[in-house]
Amino acid sequence: MSFIKTLVHTVDSPLYGVVELIVTIPSDVDNAKVPISVIIGFQDDEREAPMSLVSYHYAIPYRSTKQVVGTALLDTSNDWVRDVTRQLATLISNKFNRPCYVGWSNSMGQQGSIDQLFIIKQCIQFISDNYST
Amino acid sequence: MFHRESIVSIPPALGLAGEVEISATHFSNEILLQIRYNGEMDTTYEVAPEGLRPFDERQLAGFSDTLDENEAPADDQMANYKVVAKLGDSNDAKLPVVCTQIADLYQQVILPTGVDKIGVGEAERRNLLITMSSKLWSDDTRQFERLVFILNSVKQMYI
């Protein structure tokens, strides 16, 4: 059995379009060194347009405190995207007590937007559902 | 999203026990590559192709056709890339070398096949964002063999 499992999940929301998640989670929840990785692809029905990676964030629990620290590995001037990647990485790292990498991508030049809370909830829910020993 | 992944057991001859898990996601501006060792990864580098184009037709001023093979200019592949440490030990001298080798594999072998249908030409100058485990080369054993193993595993992922 491998140390990790990678799962692909598509959230098809009538309101926001299609969000694809590629999530890598540990097989053994007791090994806190194995990071969770989430790559989000947001396409607002413009399926022809190529996807571009906008932001990539890293978060890790800070020693034994309840805090989580992090840094942007690929930064962006788009505050909305920066915010959602940072928040998601921090939340996942805190909740599952391990490092977390979150990447956000969308089709270039797209006009649609998506609710931050919605996407964060979908990601956390999907990870929780599949997170087991 | 264009995504490839593979899990490869490490041959015992390399002095490491366990597996390497590789995941690659291709975008129009970057390729996100994750190389885990037993699930772990802790260092991130961004590799950007630099310099004059195209790769395969490099000409240097002053050299003529009358040069024989002994005098032909040597190819410094490593100078074609700029490696920036985003997370991890920025003093590590080995990992940037590994990164340029992986980037070269993409530029010379994987991307020219058009495997991700993102387009050739300018798209081949995409950056590579590699998150990997520093433990793969932290000791001094079988360094080159491990590099070859990783390069081969990445290449096999696209076949």
mmCIF file of C-alpha atoms in Angstrom:
data_model
loop_
_atom_site.group_PDB
_atom_site.id
_atom_site.type_symbol
_atom_site.label_atom_id
_atom_site.label_comp_id
_atom_site.label_asym_id
_atom_site.label_seq_id
_atom_site.Cartn_x
_atom_site.Cartn_y
_atom_site.Cartn_z
ATOM 1 C CA MET A 1 0.000 0.000 0.000
ATOM 2 C CA SER A 2 1.292 3.401 -0.901
ATOM 3 C CA PHE A 3 1.961 6.271 1.487
ATOM 4 C CA ILE A 4 -0.464 8.505 -0.372
ATOM 5 C CA LYS A 5 -3.560 8.413 -2.501
ATOM 6 C CA THR A 6 -4.451 10.908 -5.188
ATOM 7 C CA LEU A 7 -8.095 11.591 -5.938
ATOM 8 C CA VAL A 8 -9.786 13.681 -8.588
ATOM 9 C CA HIS A 9 -13.106 15.280 -7.826
ATOM 10 C CA THR A 10 -15.302 17.513 -9.944
ATOM 11 C CA VAL A 11 -17.706 19.958 -8.377
ATOM 12 C CA ASP A 12 -20.325 20.879 -10.908
ATOM 13 C CA SER A 13 -22.192 23.813 -9.537
ATOM 14 C CA PRO A 14 -25.026 25.330 -11.592
ATOM 15 C CA LEU A 15 -24.186 28.654 -10.037
ATOM 16 C CA TYR A 16 -20.432 28.816 -10.525
ATOM 17 C CA GLY A 17 -19.363 26.440 -13.230
ATOM 18 C CA VAL A 18 -16.997 23.532 -12.990
ATOM 19 C CA VAL A 19 -14.340 23.191 -10.322
ATOM 20 C CA GLU A 20 -11.922 20.322 -10.567
ATOM 21 C CA LEU A 21 -9.951 19.212 -7.528
ATOM 22 C CA ILE A 22 -6.848 17.044 -7.575
ATOM 23 C CA VAL A 23 -6.191 16.068 -3.995
ATOM 24 C CA THR A 24 -3.330 14.016 -2.569
ATOM 25 C CA ILE A 25 -3.804 12.800 0.976
ATOM 26 C CA PRO A 26 -1.839 10.458 3.249
ATOM 27 C CA SER A 27 -2.838 6.831 3.608
ATOM 28 C CA ASP A 28 -1.702 6.743 7.212
ATOM 29 C CA VAL A 29 -3.189 9.595 9.219
ATOM 30 C CA ASP A 30 -0.702 9.079 12.037
ATOM 31 C CA ASN A 31 2.234 10.118 9.882
ATOM 32 C CA ALA A 32 2.094 13.894 10.210
ATOM 33 C CA LYS A 33 5.016 14.426 7.847
ATOM 34 C CA VAL A 34 3.087 13.547 4.715
ATOM 35 C CA PRO A 35 1.612 16.766 3.308
ATOM 36 C CA ILE A 36 -1.798 17.195 1.786
ATOM 37 C CA SER A 37 -1.782 18.697 -1.682
ATOM 38 C CA VAL A 38 -4.773 20.343 -3.358
ATOM 39 C CA ILE A 39 -4.821 21.642 -6.905
ATOM 40 C CA ILE A 40 -7.927 23.546 -7.919
ATOM 41 C CA GLY A 41 -8.956 24.149 -11.496
ATOM 42 C CA PHE A 42 -11.812 26.602 -11.972
ATOM 43 C CA GLN A 43 -13.451 26.818 -15.379
ATOM 44 C CA ASP A 44 -16.535 28.946 -15.819
ATOM 45 C CA ASP A 45 -17.839 26.883 -18.749
ATOM 46 C CA GLU A 46 -15.132 28.222 -21.035
ATOM 47 C CA ARG A 47 -13.718 24.751 -21.622
ATOM 48 C CA GLU A 48 -11.675 25.741 -24.619
ATOM 49 C CA ALA A 49 -9.441 28.142 -22.764
ATOM 50 C CA PRO A 50 -6.180 26.747 -21.373
ATOM 51 C CA MET A 51 -5.700 26.734 -17.633
ATOM 52 C CA SER A 52 -3.116 28.916 -16.002
ATOM 53 C CA LEU A 53 -1.635 28.439 -12.514
ATOM 54 C CA VAL A 54 -2.220 31.623 -10.590
ATOM 55 C CA SER A 55 -1.211 30.912 -7.021
ATOM 56 C CA TYR A 56 0.520 28.184 -4.986
ATOM 57 C CA HIS A 57 0.592 28.395 -1.226
ATOM 58 C CA TYR A 58 2.250 26.386 1.535
ATOM 59 C CA ALA A 59 1.150 26.107 5.163
ATOM 60 C CA ILE A 60 2.531 24.109 8.080
ATOM 61 C CA PRO A 61 1.645 23.837 11.768
ATOM 62 C CA TYR A 62 4.175 25.769 13.760
ATOM 63 C CA ARG A 63 5.799 23.290 16.131
ATOM 64 C CA SER A 64 3.495 22.430 19.005
ATOM 65 C CA THR A 65 1.503 25.638 19.054
ATOM 66 C CA LYS A 66 -1.951 25.894 17.615
ATOM 67 C CA GLN A 67 -0.676 28.283 15.006
ATOM 68 C CA VAL A 68 -0.159 27.637 11.360
ATOM 69 C CA VAL A 69 2.476 29.486 9.358
ATOM 70 C CA GLY A 70 2.878 29.620 5.644
ATOM 71 C CA THR A 71 4.314 31.233 2.580
ATOM 72 C CA ALA A 72 3.369 31.842 -1.026
ATOM 73 C CA LEU A 73 5.425 29.651 -3.370
ATOM 74 C CA LEU A 74 3.856 31.274 -6.398
ATOM 75 C CA ASP A 75 2.443 34.653 -5.589
ATOM 76 C CA THR A 76 -0.134 36.686 -7.450
ATOM 77 C CA SER A 77 -1.374 40.237 -7.514
ATOM 78 C CA ASN A 78 -4.914 38.896 -7.606
ATOM 79 C CA ASP A 79 -5.932 39.327 -3.962
ATOM 80 C CA TRP A 80 -9.015 37.163 -4.280
ATOM 81 C CA VAL A 81 -7.053 34.161 -5.482
ATOM 82 C CA ARG A 82 -4.212 34.778 -3.082
ATOM 83 C CA ASP A 83 -6.720 34.921 -0.265
ATOM 84 C CA VAL A 84 -8.537 31.724 -1.087
ATOM 85 C CA THR A 85 -5.330 29.702 -1.564
ATOM 86 C CA ARG A 86 -3.838 31.014 1.654
ATOM 87 C CA GLN A 87 -7.028 30.439 3.641
ATOM 88 C CA LEU A 88 -7.549 26.950 2.315
ATOM 89 C CA ALA A 89 -3.925 25.920 2.909
ATOM 90 C CA THR A 90 -4.017 27.312 6.434
ATOM 91 C CA LEU A 91 -7.349 25.691 7.273
ATOM 92 C CA ILE A 92 -6.342 22.290 5.937
ATOM 93 C CA SER A 93 -2.986 22.418 7.699
ATOM 94 C CA ASN A 94 -4.681 23.317 10.956
ATOM 95 C CA LYS A 95 -7.470 20.788 10.685
ATOM 96 C CA PHE A 96 -5.369 17.820 9.614
ATOM 97 C CA ASN A 97 -2.224 18.821 11.475
ATOM 98 C CA ARG A 98 0.231 18.470 8.634
ATOM 99 C CA PRO A 99 1.822 20.623 5.906
ATOM 100 C CA CYS A 100 -0.445 21.580 3.055
ATOM 101 C CA TYR A 101 0.145 22.811 -0.509
ATOM 102 C CA VAL A 102 -2.716 24.507 -2.329
ATOM 103 C CA GLY A 103 -2.600 25.595 -5.946
ATOM 104 C CA TRP A 104 -5.255 27.632 -7.738
ATOM 105 C CA SER A 105 -5.686 27.714 -11.469
ATOM 106 C CA ASN A 106 -8.314 29.110 -13.787
ATOM 107 C CA SER A 107 -8.822 29.470 -17.480
ATOM 108 C CA MET A 108 -7.090 32.560 -18.760
ATOM 109 C CA GLY A 109 -9.208 35.632 -19.175
ATOM 110 C CA GLN A 110 -12.288 34.174 -17.610
ATOM 111 C CA GLN A 111 -14.983 36.477 -16.336
ATOM 112 C CA GLY A 112 -16.904 34.333 -13.868
ATOM 113 C CA SER A 113 -16.289 34.223 -10.171
ATOM 114 C CA ILE A 114 -17.006 31.796 -7.404
ATOM 115 C CA ASP A 115 -17.889 32.057 -3.750
ATOM 116 C CA GLN A 116 -14.796 31.615 -1.562
ATOM 117 C CA LEU A 117 -16.608 29.825 1.229
ATOM 118 C CA PHE A 118 -18.226 27.462 -1.209
ATOM 119 C CA ILE A 119 -14.959 26.284 -2.667
ATOM 120 C CA ILE A 120 -13.261 26.036 0.718
ATOM 121 C CA LYS A 121 -16.126 24.002 2.104
ATOM 122 C CA GLN A 122 -16.126 21.672 -0.896
ATOM 123 C CA CYS A 123 -12.392 21.022 -0.555
ATOM 124 C CA ILE A 124 -12.419 20.415 3.179
ATOM 125 C CA GLN A 125 -15.483 18.188 2.883
ATOM 126 C CA PHE A 126 -13.925 16.113 0.134
ATOM 127 C CA ILE A 127 -10.710 15.634 2.083
ATOM 128 C CA SER A 128 -12.581 14.733 5.267
ATOM 129 C CA ASP A 129 -14.713 12.205 3.440
ATOM 130 C CA ASN A 130 -11.669 10.391 2.096
ATOM 131 C CA TYR A 131 -9.352 10.852 5.047
ATOM 132 C CA SER A 132 -9.095 7.629 6.988
ATOM 133 C CA THR A 133 -6.564 5.102 8.243
ATOM 134 C CA MET B 1 -6.462 19.940 -15.979
ATOM 135 C CA PHE B 2 -3.784 17.821 -17.539
ATOM 136 C CA HIS B 3 -2.467 15.569 -14.829
ATOM 137 C CA ARG B 4 -0.143 12.598 -14.616
ATOM 138 C CA GLU B 5 0.980 10.605 -11.628
ATOM 139 C CA SER B 6 2.965 7.525 -10.807
ATOM 140 C CA ILE B 7 4.253 5.602 -7.821
ATOM 141 C CA VAL B 8 7.564 3.794 -8.201
ATOM 142 C CA SER B 9 9.333 1.512 -5.767
ATOM 143 C CA ILE B 10 12.938 2.489 -5.195
ATOM 144 C CA PRO B 11 15.432 -0.202 -6.202
ATOM 145 C CA PRO B 12 17.391 -1.330 -3.118
ATOM 146 C CA ALA B 13 20.701 -0.649 -4.902
ATOM 147 C CA LEU B 14 20.102 3.089 -4.466
ATOM 148 C CA GLY B 15 20.448 2.924 -0.703
ATOM 149 C CA LEU B 16 16.928 4.194 -0.030
ATOM 150 C CA ALA B 17 13.970 2.182 1.150
ATOM 151 C CA GLY B 18 10.426 2.799 0.047
ATOM 152 C CA GLU B 19 8.807 4.543 -2.872
ATOM 153 C CA VAL B 20 8.768 7.724 -4.857
ATOM 154 C CA GLU B 21 5.411 9.263 -5.711
ATOM 155 C CA ILE B 22 5.384 11.680 -8.629
ATOM 156 C CA SER B 23 2.577 13.990 -9.640
ATOM 157 C CA ALA B 24 2.624 16.479 -12.526
ATOM 158 C CA THR B 25 -0.049 19.007 -13.504
ATOM 159 C CA HIS B 26 0.450 21.051 -16.652
ATOM 160 C CA PHE B 27 -0.767 24.591 -17.067
ATOM 161 C CA SER B 28 -0.230 27.096 -19.832
ATOM 162 C CA ASN B 29 2.265 29.078 -17.747
ATOM 163 C CA GLU B 30 3.762 26.519 -15.375
ATOM 164 C CA ILE B 31 4.225 22.837 -14.801
ATOM 165 C CA LEU B 32 3.603 21.836 -11.219
ATOM 166 C CA LEU B 33 5.677 18.816 -10.311
ATOM 167 C CA GLN B 34 5.654 17.062 -6.958
ATOM 168 C CA ILE B 35 8.177 14.375 -6.109
ATOM 169 C CA ARG B 36 7.551 12.694 -2.794
ATOM 170 C CA TYR B 37 9.731 10.231 -0.950
ATOM 171 C CA ASN B 38 7.543 7.931 1.153
ATOM 172 C CA GLY B 39 4.875 10.587 0.974
ATOM 173 C CA GLU B 40 7.088 13.401 2.186
ATOM 174 C CA MET B 41 8.195 16.539 0.428
ATOM 175 C CA ASP B 42 9.724 19.657 1.916
ATOM 176 C CA THR B 43 11.530 21.783 -0.645
ATOM 177 C CA THR B 44 10.247 23.869 -3.534
ATOM 178 C CA TYR B 45 12.174 25.326 -6.455
ATOM 179 C CA GLU B 46 11.062 27.323 -9.443
ATOM 180 C CA VAL B 47 13.036 26.659 -12.622
ATOM 181 C CA ALA B 48 12.792 29.145 -15.461
ATOM 182 C CA PRO B 49 14.306 28.612 -18.904
ATOM 183 C CA GLU B 50 16.618 31.481 -19.741
ATOM 184 C CA GLY B 51 18.806 32.592 -22.569
ATOM 185 C CA LEU B 52 18.711 32.639 -26.313
ATOM 186 C CA ARG B 53 16.424 30.479 -28.366
ATOM 187 C CA PRO B 54 16.105 27.998 -29.936
ATOM 188 C CA PHE B 55 17.868 25.318 -27.928
ATOM 189 C CA ASP B 56 18.776 23.040 -30.754
ATOM 190 C CA GLU B 57 20.254 25.571 -33.136
ATOM 191 C CA ARG B 58 22.639 27.441 -30.967
ATOM 192 C CA GLN B 59 25.330 29.193 -32.929
ATOM 193 C CA LEU B 60 28.243 31.116 -31.491
ATOM 194 C CA ALA B 61 29.740 34.050 -33.313
ATOM 195 C CA GLY B 62 33.271 33.459 -34.556
ATOM 196 C CA PHE B 63 33.053 29.720 -35.149
ATOM 197 C CA SER B 64 33.143 28.449 -38.684
ATOM 198 C CA ASP B 65 32.470 25.190 -40.465
ATOM 199 C CA THR B 66 36.167 24.381 -40.611
ATOM 200 C CA LEU B 67 36.280 23.446 -36.953
ATOM 201 C CA ASP B 68 36.829 19.772 -36.329
ATOM 202 C CA GLU B 69 35.039 17.963 -33.579
ATOM 203 C CA ASN B 70 37.756 18.486 -31.000
ATOM 204 C CA GLU B 71 37.285 22.211 -31.171
ATOM 205 C CA ALA B 72 33.509 22.306 -31.166
ATOM 206 C CA PRO B 73 32.072 24.331 -28.300
ATOM 207 C CA ALA B 74 30.916 22.312 -25.340
ATOM 208 C CA ASP B 75 27.295 22.554 -24.385
ATOM 209 C CA ASP B 76 26.594 23.983 -20.963
ATOM 210 C CA GLN B 77 23.036 22.855 -20.425
ATOM 211 C CA MET B 78 22.912 24.140 -16.876
ATOM 212 C CA ALA B 79 23.326 27.717 -17.984
ATOM 213 C CA ASN B 80 19.961 27.539 -19.716
ATOM 214 C CA TYR B 81 18.028 27.643 -16.470
ATOM 215 C CA LYS B 82 17.531 29.927 -13.544
ATOM 216 C CA VAL B 83 16.703 28.081 -10.330
ATOM 217 C CA VAL B 84 15.133 29.906 -7.406
ATOM 218 C CA ALA B 85 14.572 28.264 -4.034
ATOM 219 C CA LYS B 86 11.061 29.057 -2.843
ATOM 220 C CA LEU B 87 11.032 26.842 0.223
ATOM 221 C CA GLY B 88 13.872 24.943 1.821
ATOM 222 C CA ASP B 89 17.610 25.247 2.271
ATOM 223 C CA SER B 90 18.784 27.871 -0.181
ATOM 224 C CA ASN B 91 22.393 26.854 0.456
ATOM 225 C CA ASP B 92 21.849 23.362 -0.840
ATOM 226 C CA ALA B 93 24.121 22.977 -3.845
ATOM 227 C CA LYS B 94 22.836 19.632 -5.064
ATOM 228 C CA LEU B 95 19.141 20.180 -5.479
ATOM 229 C CA PRO B 96 19.380 23.034 -8.004
ATOM 230 C CA VAL B 97 21.448 20.682 -10.176
ATOM 231 C CA VAL B 98 18.708 18.078 -9.927
ATOM 232 C CA CYS B 99 16.186 20.747 -10.868
ATOM 233 C CA THR B 100 18.027 21.791 -14.014
ATOM 234 C CA GLN B 101 18.277 18.164 -15.071
ATOM 235 C CA ILE B 102 14.552 17.673 -14.616
ATOM 236 C CA ALA B 103 13.838 20.920 -16.475
ATOM 237 C CA ASP B 104 16.053 19.783 -19.324
ATOM 238 C CA LEU B 105 14.182 16.489 -19.471
ATOM 239 C CA TYR B 106 10.966 18.421 -19.945
ATOM 240 C CA GLN B 107 12.368 20.834 -22.506
ATOM 241 C CA GLN B 108 14.236 18.289 -24.622
ATOM 242 C CA VAL B 109 12.160 15.142 -24.304
ATOM 243 C CA ILE B 110 8.714 15.476 -22.791
ATOM 244 C CA LEU B 111 7.319 18.801 -23.986
ATOM 245 C CA PRO B 112 8.403 18.520 -27.643
ATOM 246 C CA THR B 113 6.084 15.533 -28.000
ATOM 247 C CA GLY B 114 3.172 17.874 -27.365
ATOM 248 C CA VAL B 115 1.850 15.408 -24.786
ATOM 249 C CA ASP B 116 -0.286 17.992 -23.020
ATOM 250 C CA LYS B 117 -1.549 19.666 -26.198
ATOM 251 C CA ILE B 118 -0.837 23.038 -24.672
ATOM 252 C CA GLY B 119 1.166 24.012 -27.703
ATOM 253 C CA VAL B 120 4.761 24.038 -28.789
ATOM 254 C CA GLY B 121 7.106 26.924 -29.370
ATOM 255 C CA GLU B 122 6.674 29.592 -26.761
ATOM 256 C CA ALA B 123 4.830 27.190 -24.487
ATOM 257 C CA GLU B 124 7.982 25.133 -24.224
ATOM 258 C CA ARG B 125 9.455 27.970 -22.203
ATOM 259 C CA ARG B 126 7.115 27.207 -19.367
ATOM 260 C CA ASN B 127 8.460 27.395 -15.860
ATOM 261 C CA LEU B 128 8.705 24.325 -13.708
ATOM 262 C CA LEU B 129 7.624 24.494 -10.097
ATOM 263 C CA ILE B 130 9.109 21.467 -8.377
ATOM 264 C CA THR B 131 8.251 20.450 -4.834
ATOM 265 C CA MET B 132 10.405 17.523 -3.766
ATOM 266 C CA SER B 133 11.873 15.716 -0.820
ATOM 267 C CA SER B 134 15.367 16.848 0.143
ATOM 268 C CA LYS B 135 15.913 13.451 1.754
ATOM 269 C CA LEU B 136 16.456 11.876 -1.637
ATOM 270 C CA TRP B 137 19.919 13.401 -1.867
ATOM 271 C CA SER B 138 20.690 14.317 1.718
ATOM 272 C CA ASP B 139 23.325 11.631 2.189
ATOM 273 C CA ASP B 140 26.263 11.083 -0.129
ATOM 274 C CA THR B 141 25.376 7.699 -1.517
ATOM 275 C CA ARG B 142 24.533 6.827 -5.116
ATOM 276 C CA GLN B 143 23.767 10.442 -5.960
ATOM 277 C CA PHE B 144 24.000 10.099 -9.717
ATOM 278 C CA GLU B 145 22.131 6.807 -9.800
ATOM 279 C CA ARG B 146 19.292 8.341 -7.820
ATOM 280 C CA LEU B 147 19.149 11.271 -10.230
ATOM 281 C CA VAL B 148 18.915 8.911 -13.167
ATOM 282 C CA PHE B 149 16.222 6.945 -11.366
ATOM 283 C CA ILE B 150 14.138 10.060 -10.762
ATOM 284 C CA LEU B 151 14.585 11.324 -14.326
ATOM 285 C CA ASN B 152 13.594 7.951 -15.680
ATOM 286 C CA SER B 153 10.558 7.730 -13.409
ATOM 287 C CA VAL B 154 9.373 11.162 -14.516
ATOM 288 C CA LYS B 155 9.860 10.247 -18.159
ATOM 289 C CA GLN B 156 8.017 6.937 -17.782
ATOM 290 C CA MET B 157 5.041 8.755 -16.346
ATOM 291 C CA TYR B 158 4.314 10.241 -19.762
ATOM 292 C CA ILE B 159 4.612 7.089 -21.782
#
